[in-house]
Structure formats: C-alpha cells, structure tokens
Short mmCIF file of C-alpha atoms in Angstrom, two decimals:
data_model
loop_
_atom_site.label_atom_id
_atom_site.label_comp_id
_atom_site.label_asym_id
_atom_site.label_seq_id
_atom_site.Cartn_x
_atom_site.Cartn_y
_atom_site.Cartn_z
CA UNK A 1 28.09 -23.40 -4.53
CA UNK A 2 24.81 -22.19 -6.02
CA UNK A 3 24.82 -22.03 -9.90
CA UNK A 4 24.52 -18.17 -10.37
CA UNK A 5 25.09 -18.33 -14.05
CA UNK A 6 22.10 -20.83 -14.39
CA UNK A 7 19.97 -18.46 -12.51
CA UNK A 8 20.77 -15.56 -14.48
CA UNK A 9 20.22 -17.44 -17.75
CA UNK A 10 16.63 -18.76 -16.54
CA UNK A 11 15.92 -15.00 -15.42
CA UNK A 12 16.70 -13.77 -18.84
CA UNK A 13 14.58 -16.23 -20.55
CA UNK A 14 11.59 -15.33 -18.08
CA UNK A 15 12.39 -11.48 -19.06
CA UNK A 16 12.35 -12.40 -22.88
CA UNK A 17 9.02 -14.21 -22.27
CA UNK A 18 7.71 -11.52 -20.39
CA UNK A 19 8.39 -8.92 -23.10
CA UNK A 20 5.50 -10.95 -25.21
CA UNK A 21 2.95 -9.81 -22.48
CA UNK A 22 4.45 -6.36 -22.30
CA UNK A 23 3.95 -5.92 -25.96
CA UNK A 24 0.38 -7.08 -25.84
CA UNK A 25 -0.34 -4.32 -23.38
CA UNK A 26 1.74 -2.02 -25.86
CA UNK A 27 -0.76 -3.05 -28.60
CA UNK A 28 -3.89 -2.15 -26.43
CA UNK A 29 -2.31 1.19 -25.71
CA UNK A 30 -1.86 1.86 -29.48
CA UNK A 31 -5.27 0.56 -30.36
CA UNK A 32 -6.92 2.81 -28.02
CA UNK A 33 -4.46 5.81 -28.80
CA UNK A 34 -3.76 6.32 -25.14
CA UNK A 35 -1.01 8.49 -23.86
CA UNK A 36 0.49 5.32 -22.42
CA UNK A 37 1.95 3.94 -25.45
CA UNK A 38 5.32 5.40 -25.03
CA UNK A 39 5.60 4.34 -21.54
CA UNK A 40 4.76 0.77 -22.50
CA UNK A 41 7.17 1.06 -25.61
CA UNK A 42 10.04 2.21 -23.63
CA UNK A 43 9.38 -0.47 -20.85
CA UNK A 44 9.26 -3.21 -23.29
CA UNK A 45 12.54 -2.14 -24.71
CA UNK A 46 13.93 -2.43 -21.16
CA UNK A 47 12.75 -5.65 -20.26
CA UNK A 48 13.72 -7.21 -23.57
CA UNK A 49 17.22 -5.71 -23.50
CA UNK A 50 17.44 -6.66 -19.71
CA UNK A 51 16.49 -10.32 -20.82
CA UNK A 52 18.92 -10.62 -23.62
CA UNK A 53 21.53 -9.41 -21.49
CA UNK A 54 20.99 -11.86 -18.69
CA UNK A 55 20.81 -14.71 -21.27
CA UNK A 56 24.02 -13.86 -23.01
CA UNK A 57 25.81 -13.62 -19.50
CA UNK A 58 24.27 -17.08 -18.55
CA UNK A 59 24.41 -18.80 -21.88
CA UNK A 60 27.21 -21.13 -20.80
CA UNK A 61 25.82 -22.23 -17.84
CA UNK A 62 26.11 -25.69 -16.56
CA UNK A 63 22.39 -26.80 -16.89
CA UNK A 64 22.78 -30.18 -15.05
CA UNK A 65 24.24 -28.60 -11.89
CA UNK A 66 21.15 -27.11 -10.63
CA UNK A 67 18.78 -28.35 -7.95
CA UNK A 68 16.31 -27.07 -5.55
CA UNK A 69 18.06 -24.03 -4.34
CA UNK A 70 18.67 -22.84 -8.02
CA UNK A 71 14.99 -23.49 -8.53
CA UNK A 72 13.72 -21.72 -5.32
CA UNK A 73 16.10 -18.60 -6.17
CA UNK A 74 14.84 -18.57 -9.74
CA UNK A 75 11.14 -18.45 -8.88
CA UNK A 76 11.31 -15.88 -6.01
CA UNK A 77 13.70 -13.49 -8.22
CA UNK A 78 11.45 -13.69 -11.21
CA UNK A 79 8.59 -12.55 -9.28
CA UNK A 80 10.42 -9.78 -7.48
CA UNK A 81 11.94 -8.58 -11.02
CA UNK A 82 8.80 -9.21 -12.89
CA UNK A 83 7.17 -6.69 -10.45
CA UNK A 84 10.02 -4.36 -10.80
CA UNK A 85 9.70 -4.44 -14.51
CA UNK A 86 6.10 -4.40 -14.49
CA UNK A 87 5.75 -1.25 -12.48
CA UNK A 88 7.67 0.83 -15.24
CA UNK A 89 4.65 1.75 -17.40
CA UNK A 90 2.92 3.11 -14.21
CA UNK A 91 5.91 5.04 -13.07
CA UNK A 92 7.27 6.29 -16.43
CA UNK A 93 3.77 7.26 -17.48
CA UNK A 94 3.22 9.42 -14.19
CA UNK A 95 0.04 7.25 -13.55
CA UNK A 96 1.78 6.47 -10.11
CA UNK A 97 3.99 9.23 -8.92
CA UNK A 98 6.27 7.34 -6.50
CA UNK A 99 8.11 3.91 -6.71
CA UNK A 100 6.74 2.26 -3.72
CA UNK A 101 2.97 2.76 -4.82
CA UNK A 102 4.01 1.62 -8.61
CA UNK A 103 5.72 -1.68 -7.17
CA UNK A 104 2.92 -2.25 -4.69
CA UNK A 105 0.32 -1.94 -7.40
CA UNK A 106 2.39 -4.39 -9.68
CA UNK A 107 3.16 -6.93 -7.11
CA UNK A 108 -0.19 -7.00 -5.91
CA UNK A 109 -1.19 -7.87 -9.63
CA UNK A 110 1.47 -10.59 -10.28
CA UNK A 111 0.56 -12.39 -6.79
CA UNK A 112 -3.10 -12.17 -7.80
CA UNK A 113 -3.77 -10.47 -4.60
CA UNK A 114 -5.72 -7.39 -5.82
CA UNK A 115 -4.65 -4.86 -3.16
CA UNK A 116 -4.76 -1.30 -5.15
CA UNK A 117 -3.44 2.23 -4.24
CA UNK A 118 -5.18 3.72 -7.23
CA UNK A 119 -8.24 5.93 -6.03
CA UNK A 120 -9.75 6.46 -9.55
CA UNK A 121 -9.09 3.38 -11.64
CA UNK A 122 -11.69 4.58 -14.26
CA UNK A 123 -9.20 7.51 -15.01
CA UNK A 124 -6.35 5.28 -16.16
CA UNK A 125 -5.89 4.42 -19.81
CA UNK A 126 -6.85 1.36 -21.29
CA UNK A 127 -3.27 -0.17 -21.82
CA UNK A 128 -2.71 0.47 -18.24
CA UNK A 129 -5.84 -1.28 -17.30
CA UNK A 130 -5.38 -4.15 -19.55
CA UNK A 131 -1.65 -4.43 -18.11
CA UNK A 132 -2.87 -4.72 -14.49
CA UNK A 133 -5.58 -7.62 -15.59
CA UNK A 134 -2.76 -9.24 -17.31
CA UNK A 135 -0.51 -9.36 -14.58
CA UNK A 136 -2.94 -11.25 -12.57
CA UNK A 137 -3.77 -13.78 -15.26
CA UNK A 138 -0.02 -14.54 -15.38
CA UNK A 139 0.07 -14.79 -11.77
CA UNK A 140 -2.91 -17.22 -11.79
CA UNK A 141 -1.19 -19.64 -14.22
CA UNK A 142 2.14 -19.00 -12.69
CA UNK A 143 1.41 -20.54 -9.25
CA UNK A 144 0.47 -23.76 -10.87
CA UNK A 145 2.58 -24.19 -14.01
CA UNK A 146 5.36 -21.85 -13.76
CA UNK A 147 7.78 -24.06 -11.84
CA UNK A 148 6.74 -27.20 -13.86
CA UNK A 149 6.54 -25.82 -17.28
CA UNK A 150 9.07 -23.35 -17.48
CA UNK A 151 11.83 -25.10 -15.26
CA UNK A 152 11.86 -28.61 -16.57
CA UNK A 153 15.65 -28.42 -16.81
CA UNK A 154 15.72 -28.81 -13.12
CA UNK A 155 14.89 -32.48 -13.63
CA UNK A 156 13.32 -33.46 -9.96
CA UNK A 157 13.42 -29.88 -8.71
CA UNK A 158 10.46 -28.59 -10.46
CA UNK A 159 8.56 -31.74 -9.57
CA UNK A 160 9.50 -31.47 -5.99
CA UNK A 161 8.35 -27.52 -5.81
CA UNK A 162 5.14 -28.49 -7.40
CA UNK A 163 4.48 -31.28 -4.87
CA UNK A 164 5.52 -28.83 -2.08
CA UNK A 165 2.75 -26.37 -3.34
CA UNK A 166 0.24 -29.15 -3.43
CA UNK A 167 1.28 -31.51 -0.73
CA UNK A 168 0.76 -34.65 -2.23
CA UNK A 169 -2.85 -35.08 -1.31
CA UNK A 170 -5.07 -33.39 -4.19
CA UNK A 171 -3.16 -33.44 -7.34
CA UNK A 172 -2.39 -36.46 -9.48
CA UNK A 173 0.65 -36.88 -11.99
CA UNK A 174 -1.63 -37.78 -14.94
CA UNK A 175 1.26 -37.88 -17.20
CA UNK A 176 4.87 -39.30 -16.92
CA UNK A 177 6.71 -36.05 -17.54
CA UNK A 178 5.70 -32.73 -15.38
CA UNK A 179 6.08 -30.77 -18.64
CA UNK A 180 3.24 -32.60 -20.19
CA UNK A 181 1.19 -32.02 -17.03
CA UNK A 182 2.01 -28.34 -17.39
CA UNK A 183 0.87 -27.98 -21.01
CA UNK A 184 -2.44 -29.61 -20.39
CA UNK A 185 -3.10 -27.36 -17.25
CA UNK A 186 -2.33 -24.49 -19.09
CA UNK A 187 -4.41 -25.38 -21.83
CA UNK A 188 -7.45 -25.77 -19.44
CA UNK A 189 -6.48 -22.42 -17.95
CA UNK A 190 -6.69 -20.54 -21.24
CA UNK A 191 -9.87 -22.25 -22.36
CA UNK A 192 -11.61 -21.60 -19.07
CA UNK A 193 -10.42 -17.90 -19.62
CA UNK A 194 -11.96 -17.71 -23.13
CA UNK A 195 -15.39 -19.27 -21.75
CA UNK A 196 -15.62 -16.59 -19.10
CA UNK A 197 -14.74 -13.78 -21.30
CA UNK A 198 -17.23 -14.79 -23.65
CA UNK A 199 -20.21 -15.18 -21.01
CA UNK A 200 -19.42 -11.85 -19.50
CA UNK A 201 -19.52 -10.30 -23.11
CA UNK A 202 -22.82 -11.85 -23.74
CA UNK A 203 -24.08 -9.66 -20.78
CA UNK A 204 -24.15 -5.96 -20.16
CA UNK A 205 -19.94 -5.84 -20.17
CA UNK A 206 -18.67 -4.53 -23.46
CA UNK A 207 -15.59 -6.41 -24.70
CA UNK A 208 -12.83 -4.59 -23.07
CA UNK A 209 -14.24 -4.74 -19.70
CA UNK A 210 -15.29 -8.77 -20.46
CA UNK A 211 -11.63 -9.37 -21.29
CA UNK A 212 -10.23 -7.64 -18.37
CA UNK A 213 -12.51 -9.19 -15.87
CA UNK A 214 -12.31 -12.73 -17.51
CA UNK A 215 -8.62 -12.47 -16.88
CA UNK A 216 -8.96 -11.53 -13.45
CA UNK A 217 -11.75 -13.80 -12.57
CA UNK A 218 -10.27 -16.98 -13.39
CA UNK A 219 -7.15 -16.12 -11.90
CA UNK A 220 -9.02 -15.21 -8.77
CA UNK A 221 -7.21 -12.01 -8.68
CA UNK A 222 -9.96 -9.26 -8.20
CA UNK A 223 -8.48 -6.14 -10.39
CA UNK A 224 -11.47 -4.37 -12.20
CA UNK A 225 -11.56 -1.55 -14.67
CA UNK A 226 -14.16 0.21 -12.51
CA UNK A 227 -14.05 1.87 -9.17
CA UNK A 228 -17.31 0.17 -8.02
CA UNK A 229 -15.99 -3.34 -9.20
CA UNK A 230 -18.34 -5.79 -10.06
CA UNK A 231 -21.32 -3.77 -8.46
CA UNK A 232 -20.68 -1.32 -11.33
CA UNK A 233 -23.07 -3.06 -13.49
CA UNK A 234 -25.84 -4.19 -10.98
CA UNK A 235 -26.41 -7.12 -12.78
CA UNK A 236 -27.58 -10.46 -11.33
CA UNK A 237 -26.29 -12.15 -14.63
CA UNK A 238 -22.79 -10.62 -14.21
CA UNK A 239 -22.62 -11.49 -10.52
CA UNK A 240 -23.75 -15.09 -10.93
CA UNK A 241 -21.18 -15.57 -13.64
CA UNK A 242 -18.61 -14.20 -11.92
CA UNK A 243 -19.44 -16.33 -8.69
CA UNK A 244 -19.34 -19.57 -10.71
CA UNK A 245 -15.85 -18.88 -12.44
CA UNK A 246 -14.48 -17.57 -9.15
CA UNK A 247 -15.29 -20.95 -7.64
CA UNK A 248 -13.93 -22.87 -10.58
CA UNK A 249 -10.64 -20.77 -10.23
CA UNK A 250 -10.45 -21.77 -6.85
CA UNK A 251 -10.91 -25.54 -7.54
CA UNK A 252 -7.91 -27.55 -8.28
CA UNK A 253 -7.46 -27.24 -12.00
CA UNK A 254 -6.18 -30.92 -12.41
CA UNK A 255 -9.68 -32.22 -11.38
CA UNK A 256 -11.06 -29.56 -13.99
CA UNK A 257 -8.76 -31.27 -16.34
CA UNK A 258 -10.21 -34.54 -15.46
CA UNK A 259 -13.88 -33.23 -15.87
CA UNK A 260 -13.19 -31.88 -19.40
CA UNK A 261 -11.30 -35.07 -20.16
CA UNK A 262 -14.30 -37.05 -19.56
CA UNK A 263 -13.47 -38.41 -16.31
CA UNK A 264 -16.21 -36.91 -14.23
CA UNK A 265 -15.79 -39.68 -11.37
CA UNK A 266 -12.63 -38.26 -10.47
CA UNK A 267 -13.98 -34.71 -10.27
CA UNK A 268 -17.20 -35.43 -8.30
CA UNK A 269 -15.39 -38.08 -5.94
CA UNK A 270 -12.74 -35.45 -4.76
CA UNK A 271 -13.09 -35.16 -0.96
CA UNK A 272 -11.31 -31.56 -0.77
CA UNK A 273 -13.67 -30.20 -3.47
CA UNK A 274 -16.71 -31.74 -1.69
CA UNK A 275 -15.64 -29.96 1.50
CA UNK A 276 -15.16 -26.89 -0.31
CA UNK A 277 -18.34 -26.77 -1.92
CA UNK A 278 -20.71 -27.53 1.13
CA UNK A 279 -18.48 -25.10 3.16
CA UNK A 280 -19.15 -22.33 0.78
CA UNK A 281 -22.88 -23.33 0.65
CA UNK A 282 -23.33 -23.45 4.56
CA UNK A 283 -21.58 -20.02 5.08
CA UNK A 284 -23.59 -18.49 2.35
CA UNK A 285 -26.69 -19.63 3.94
CA UNK A 286 -25.71 -18.41 7.39
CA UNK A 287 -24.92 -15.01 5.91
CA UNK A 288 -28.11 -14.81 3.96
CA UNK A 289 -29.95 -15.70 7.09
CA UNK A 290 -28.00 -13.04 8.93
CA UNK A 291 -28.76 -10.36 6.15
CA UNK A 292 -32.56 -10.84 6.50
CA UNK A 293 -32.69 -11.04 10.16
CA UNK A 294 -30.70 -7.69 10.46
CA UNK A 295 -32.81 -6.08 7.41
CA UNK A 296 -29.46 -5.40 5.36
CA UNK A 297 -31.57 -6.64 2.38
CA UNK A 298 -35.45 -7.30 2.46
CA UNK A 299 -35.92 -9.96 0.01
CA UNK A 300 -34.56 -13.36 -0.10
CA UNK A 301 -32.89 -13.37 -3.62
CA UNK A 302 -30.89 -10.36 -3.23
CA UNK A 303 -29.87 -11.51 0.02
CA UNK A 304 -28.68 -14.69 -0.95
CA UNK A 305 -27.06 -13.39 -4.25
CA UNK A 306 -25.18 -10.77 -2.26
CA UNK A 307 -24.17 -13.32 0.39
CA UNK A 308 -22.93 -15.84 -1.79
CA UNK A 309 -21.00 -13.36 -3.80
CA UNK A 310 -19.25 -11.89 -0.80
CA UNK A 311 -18.37 -15.43 0.71
CA UNK A 312 -17.20 -16.85 -2.58
CA UNK A 313 -15.17 -13.73 -3.33
CA UNK A 314 -13.51 -13.88 -0.07
CA UNK A 315 -12.84 -17.54 0.04
CA UNK A 316 -11.39 -17.83 -3.27
CA UNK A 317 -9.16 -14.91 -2.82
CA UNK A 318 -10.46 -12.98 -5.75
CA UNK A 319 -11.37 -9.82 -3.90
CA UNK A 320 -14.03 -8.45 -6.35
CA UNK A 321 -16.95 -6.38 -4.59
CA UNK A 322 -20.36 -5.55 -5.28
CA UNK A 323 -21.38 -4.55 -1.54
CA UNK A 324 -19.59 -2.71 1.33
CA UNK A 325 -19.45 -5.67 3.69
CA UNK A 326 -17.79 -3.67 6.43
CA UNK A 327 -21.14 -2.16 7.05
CA UNK A 328 -22.81 -5.56 7.58
CA UNK A 329 -21.47 -5.55 11.17
CA UNK A 330 -18.89 -7.43 13.36
CA UNK A 331 -20.47 -10.90 12.86
CA UNK A 332 -19.78 -11.03 9.36
CA UNK A 333 -16.25 -9.54 9.87
CA UNK A 334 -15.31 -12.28 11.96
CA UNK A 335 -16.95 -14.84 9.22
CA UNK A 336 -14.88 -12.88 6.79
CA UNK A 337 -11.76 -13.45 8.63
CA UNK A 338 -12.51 -17.33 8.70
CA UNK A 339 -13.05 -17.35 4.79
CA UNK A 340 -9.80 -15.29 4.40
CA UNK A 341 -7.77 -17.70 6.38
CA UNK A 342 -9.20 -21.23 4.96
CA UNK A 343 -9.49 -20.01 1.20
CA UNK A 344 -9.80 -22.25 -1.90
CA UNK A 345 -8.35 -25.62 -3.08
CA UNK A 346 -4.64 -27.03 -3.23
CA UNK A 347 -3.48 -26.66 -6.94
CA UNK A 348 -5.84 -23.85 -7.68
CA UNK A 349 -5.26 -20.12 -8.29
CA UNK A 350 -6.36 -18.95 -4.93
CA UNK A 351 -4.08 -18.24 -1.93
CA UNK A 352 -4.33 -18.95 1.74
CA UNK A 353 -4.16 -22.06 3.91
CA UNK A 354 -6.16 -24.12 1.26
CA UNK A 355 -9.04 -26.35 2.05
CA UNK A 356 -6.80 -29.46 1.70
CA UNK A 357 -4.95 -28.46 4.61
CA UNK A 358 -7.86 -27.64 6.80
CA UNK A 359 -9.57 -31.02 5.78
CA UNK A 360 -6.06 -32.70 7.03
CA UNK A 361 -6.19 -30.60 10.32
CA UNK A 362 -9.88 -31.25 11.02
CA UNK A 363 -9.54 -35.09 10.64
CA UNK A 364 -6.13 -35.20 12.53
CA UNK A 365 -7.84 -33.35 15.45
CA UNK A 366 -10.89 -35.89 15.50
CA UNK A 367 -8.42 -38.64 15.44
CA UNK A 368 -6.68 -37.18 18.48
CA UNK A 369 -10.06 -37.20 20.46
CA UNK A 370 -10.71 -40.77 19.49
CA UNK A 371 -7.00 -41.81 20.73
CA UNK A 372 -7.92 -40.14 24.28
CA UNK A 373 -10.25 -43.09 24.90
CA UNK A 374 -8.13 -45.73 22.71
CA UNK A 375 -4.69 -44.40 23.33
CA UNK A 376 -3.14 -47.69 21.65
CA UNK A 377 -5.25 -47.47 18.36
CA UNK A 378 -3.68 -46.68 15.28
CA UNK A 379 -6.00 -44.25 13.33
CA UNK A 380 -4.48 -42.67 10.08
CA UNK A 381 -5.94 -39.53 8.52
CA UNK A 382 -7.41 -40.48 5.14
CA UNK A 383 -8.10 -38.38 2.09
CA UNK A 384 -10.13 -39.76 -1.08
CA UNK A 385 -9.74 -43.29 0.74
CA UNK A 386 -6.11 -43.18 0.82
CA UNK A 387 -4.11 -42.90 3.87
CA UNK A 388 -1.95 -39.80 4.41
CA UNK A 389 1.27 -40.30 5.62
CA UNK A 390 2.58 -39.02 8.87
CA UNK A 391 5.23 -37.14 7.10
CA UNK A 392 2.35 -35.20 5.06
CA UNK A 393 0.45 -34.38 8.48
CA UNK A 394 3.53 -33.14 10.04
CA UNK A 395 4.33 -30.80 7.18
CA UNK A 396 0.82 -29.43 7.18
CA UNK A 397 0.97 -28.91 10.71
CA UNK A 398 4.34 -26.93 10.57
CA UNK A 399 2.94 -24.99 7.54
CA UNK A 400 -0.14 -24.13 9.53
CA UNK A 401 2.13 -23.03 12.45
CA UNK A 402 4.61 -20.93 10.25
CA UNK A 403 1.35 -19.32 8.49
CA UNK A 404 -0.08 -18.10 11.95
CA UNK A 405 3.26 -17.09 13.27
CA UNK A 406 3.71 -14.89 9.93
CA UNK A 407 0.32 -13.32 10.68
CA UNK A 408 0.82 -12.37 14.30
CA UNK A 409 4.55 -10.98 13.65
CA UNK A 410 2.97 -9.21 10.44
CA UNK A 411 0.49 -7.49 12.60
CA UNK A 412 3.06 -6.30 15.17
CA UNK A 413 5.15 -4.91 12.29
CA UNK A 414 2.07 -3.12 10.79
CA UNK A 415 1.19 -1.75 14.05
CA UNK A 416 4.65 -0.46 14.87
CA UNK A 417 4.29 1.43 11.84
CA UNK A 418 1.19 2.90 12.83
CA UNK A 419 -1.55 1.26 11.27
CA UNK A 420 -4.81 0.87 13.34
CA UNK A 421 -5.50 -2.35 15.03
CA UNK A 422 -8.43 -3.45 12.76
CA UNK A 423 -6.41 -2.48 9.91
CA UNK A 424 -3.43 -4.42 10.68
CA UNK A 425 -5.32 -7.66 10.99
CA UNK A 426 -7.20 -7.38 7.71
CA UNK A 427 -4.25 -6.39 5.91
CA UNK A 428 -1.87 -8.89 7.25
CA UNK A 429 -4.25 -11.70 6.62
CA UNK A 430 -5.18 -10.12 3.20
CA UNK A 431 -1.65 -9.95 1.77
CA UNK A 432 -0.60 -13.31 3.17
CA UNK A 433 -3.39 -15.01 1.54
CA UNK A 434 -3.38 -12.89 -1.49
CA UNK A 435 -7.16 -11.71 -0.98
CA UNK A 436 -6.92 -8.04 -1.65
CA UNK A 437 -9.46 -6.26 0.54
CA UNK A 438 -9.18 -6.33 4.17
CA UNK A 439 -11.13 -4.53 7.04
CA UNK A 440 -11.27 -0.94 7.89
CA UNK A 441 -9.98 1.50 5.55
CA UNK A 442 -8.84 -1.29 3.24
CA UNK A 443 -12.18 -2.74 2.99
CA UNK A 444 -13.85 -3.43 -0.33
CA UNK A 445 -14.68 0.14 -1.12
CA UNK A 446 -11.30 1.40 0.25
CA UNK A 447 -7.57 0.86 -0.87
CA UNK A 448 -4.15 1.06 0.23
CA UNK A 449 -3.19 4.46 -0.95
CA UNK A 450 -2.90 5.82 2.67
CA UNK A 451 -0.91 3.06 4.07
CA UNK A 452 2.54 4.10 5.20
CA UNK A 453 5.36 3.44 2.80
CA UNK A 454 7.30 1.04 4.86
CA UNK A 455 4.03 -1.03 5.40
CA UNK A 456 3.68 -1.25 1.82
CA UNK A 457 6.90 -2.60 1.21
CA UNK A 458 6.43 -5.04 3.77
CA UNK A 459 2.87 -5.91 2.44
CA UNK A 460 4.55 -6.64 -0.92
CA UNK A 461 6.97 -9.10 1.00
CA UNK A 462 4.06 -10.84 2.60
CA UNK A 463 2.05 -10.92 -0.69
CA UNK A 464 5.17 -12.68 -2.56
CA UNK A 465 5.68 -14.99 0.69
CA UNK A 466 2.07 -15.98 0.82
CA UNK A 467 1.99 -16.64 -3.12
CA UNK A 468 5.06 -18.96 -3.00
CA UNK A 469 3.60 -21.01 -0.23
CA UNK A 470 5.47 -19.37 2.66
CA UNK A 471 8.33 -21.87 2.84
CA UNK A 472 10.00 -20.83 -0.62
CA UNK A 473 10.76 -17.25 0.39
CA UNK A 474 11.43 -17.92 4.05
CA UNK A 475 13.70 -20.70 3.31
CA UNK A 476 15.88 -18.41 1.26
CA UNK A 477 16.27 -16.10 4.29
CA UNK A 478 17.68 -18.84 6.41
CA UNK A 479 21.66 -18.58 6.58
CA UNK A 480 21.94 -22.54 6.12
CA UNK A 481 20.58 -21.90 2.68
CA UNK A 482 23.56 -20.43 1.35
CA UNK A 483 26.02 -22.79 2.65
CA UNK A 484 27.61 -25.27 0.34
#
C-alpha cells in the first residue's frame, strides 16, 4: 500500500520550508509599508500551522518503506498545495477577487509559466510583486533540485525521478550522492541569480526591479513588475543582459557547474548545447531578415536585437516581451509555435520538449532513411560520442507521442469551452511548455483574464503536467498506479 503517513510528513516539511519564503515576501511588504503586509502575515501563519500539523501527523512514518509512488505523489501534491497556499495573499488582500484567478496566477508562477490574469501589474503592492517573482524562482530551482535535494530519503526513488526528467543523455552524476549533486546545482543557481541581479541594477533598473527580474530571468519564468515587461525600459543593455541570462537559464545547469568548476571542455563539447546555440542563432537570423524585408524595423541593429530577444524568450520558455510579435504576421507565428514546441536543454529551468529529445528524434529519423537502403545495418543513435540505448530512444518517442497527444486533446477541450481557434492552439502549447504568452488575445501584450474559468483550471492542470515532465502527473491518474 502507498505510505500515506510518509507523504503527509514530507508535505509538512515542505510547508515549513515554504514558510521561510513567505516570510521574505512579508518582510518586503513591511519594508515598503504596503497594505499587503497583513494578508502575507495571515498567509504565513496558515502555511506554518498547516506544515506543523502535517509533520506531527506523519512524524512516526516508516521512512524506509517509501518508493517511486510516494515520490511522485509527494512532488505533485507539493506543487498543487504550494499553489493553494501561495494564492492566499492575492485573495485575502483582495488583489484578485476570485479563487480561480488567484490559483491560476500562483501555479503559473510556481511552474515558471508566466501566464497572468493581472491587467494592471504596476498597481500591485511591492510585496505581491516580489512574491510573484519568488514563486518563479522557486519553481526554476525546483524542477532541477527539488526531487533530488529535498527527498534523499527515497533512496533510488529521487535519483530515478531525476533521471526521468533528464533522460540519461545530457546530465552527469558528478558526485556519488544525489544530495551532493543537488547542493552544487543549487549553489550555481543562486550564484547566477546574484550575477544577473547585479548586472540589471547596474543598468537603468532600480534595485527592486532588478531583484524581481533577476529572479524570473534565471528561472525562465517571465513575470515582470511592469505592464510593458522588459519593453518598459527601452534599453538595449537591459535586453541583451536578459537575453544572455535567459539563454543561460535554458542551458543544462550541470554544464554550467562544469564551466564554473574549471572544466570548460565538457561545457563546449556538449552536443545538445551546440545544437541549441546554432538553432537559436539560425532562427534569429531568419527572423531578422524577415523583419527587414517586411519593414517592421528599418535598421539592422534593432531588427537583430528584437528578433533575437523574441526567439530567445520563446525558446527558453521565459515569456518576457519587448514587442508585440503578433503584429509580425503569420510567418513569425509559425516560427513561434516551433520555438514553443522544442524549447531549451534538458536539465535546465525551461519547459517544453527539450532540445536533447529533438536531437535524438532528428538523428533517429536520419538513421531510418539510411536503413531504407541498408536494411541490415545496425546504426545506433549517438550523443556526445556515446551510443544512446534503444530503451532511451523508445522512451523519447513515447514522451513525444504523449506530448503531442496532450496538445491535441487540450485544444479540443479549450475549444469546447468556447475559446477561439487561434487562442486554443497558443494557450495549449504555452501551458504544456510553460511558456506564458500564446497567440491571439493571450499574446505578449495580452493576458488570460478573459479566459473562461473552466479553461483556467484546465490550463492550470496543463502547466503542472508540463512542468513535471508529463509522465509524473499522468501516471498518477492511471488506476494501476493505486494498486498494491
């Protein structure tokens, strides 16, 4: 049977840990003398009390009788319940007047999606703005480290979940214990966050805006403190800084650790990273040419910067905006959908299919062409000079099939709820890939305020499913998961 008491204990520990982050937002609200101080104080008390209660209920749990099912349930429930507690300041303070919108805004933060229902972000108090950014920062580190650092008691379970998220092709166990790996990766994440905050503060941003955008840039989340997002500053310096760190955020964080640990060869030799870099560069050049040909911009420098920014913000699933790319025409919409589908590297803070899987699919496809003329040849798929096992290739194919099927089914569900055709496609791909902006009314200058409530709950489910790499959530919904 599933070890329920153990799950309750772990949830209690997670809630107690989250109390610390909620206190940070409470401190910001107090510092700026905002009217959000008491809603945060009440919310902090609720999550602390819930955490203490859960821990006391599960304190005598059998910690050695827990495996993958307990791990998957704990991860999924933590994200769901974190979003419930995280929405309390929005709702209790009256900044969002209904539970549906408050939950949507919060789970969009924790999953680093960045879809928002707020129509006037700048009207929000400082504590609320900081809390939005902090949820995304937690979500960014969570997808890489959460299952490894905070659940070492699962033994092989945490490692198996980590391997399932980065399917054995782009990450390397550079320490014997997964907890040691997690500590080093979290250290890299914090270091990069501090660097980008400092660089943004050195530009036209003040410290508060720099902190908020630093948190959401490295997490590839995309929440901003301004209605116009990054476009508010009209600064090439800010835009290029954000471009660089969005790209870094979408890079396998293990490779960044190697680079910082004076092992640059492993960084530059990684095949997935090279594909990612040249793919971004090639698409950016194509879009630059398109913008010049269609006279959207008249000079090369502006065209390249805006093209590169939109390409990077979409492929990294960050969702920041400097221009309304919806006005760029159907050609770019199609490119945007491709970028939203492929996304960043495995082992990064970005969502989506991941470049590593795309590389495996591409190589496997070319191998199939070769086998048409040499049917008896054994042609393995290779990554970084190593043969990828047939099991991993099959797992990638299964993931892609599930990913595409989920998009198709999601479009049908959203259309059934009355969303326009263009909006359904953009919203479904955006939610599953954790991108944020979509097409149509949910584009870079729009929001999700007018989306029907049922669709908001469904999109919330898609955000969670995409953030946990699809199989974790869908497996829980299968009846066989609950059998002894």
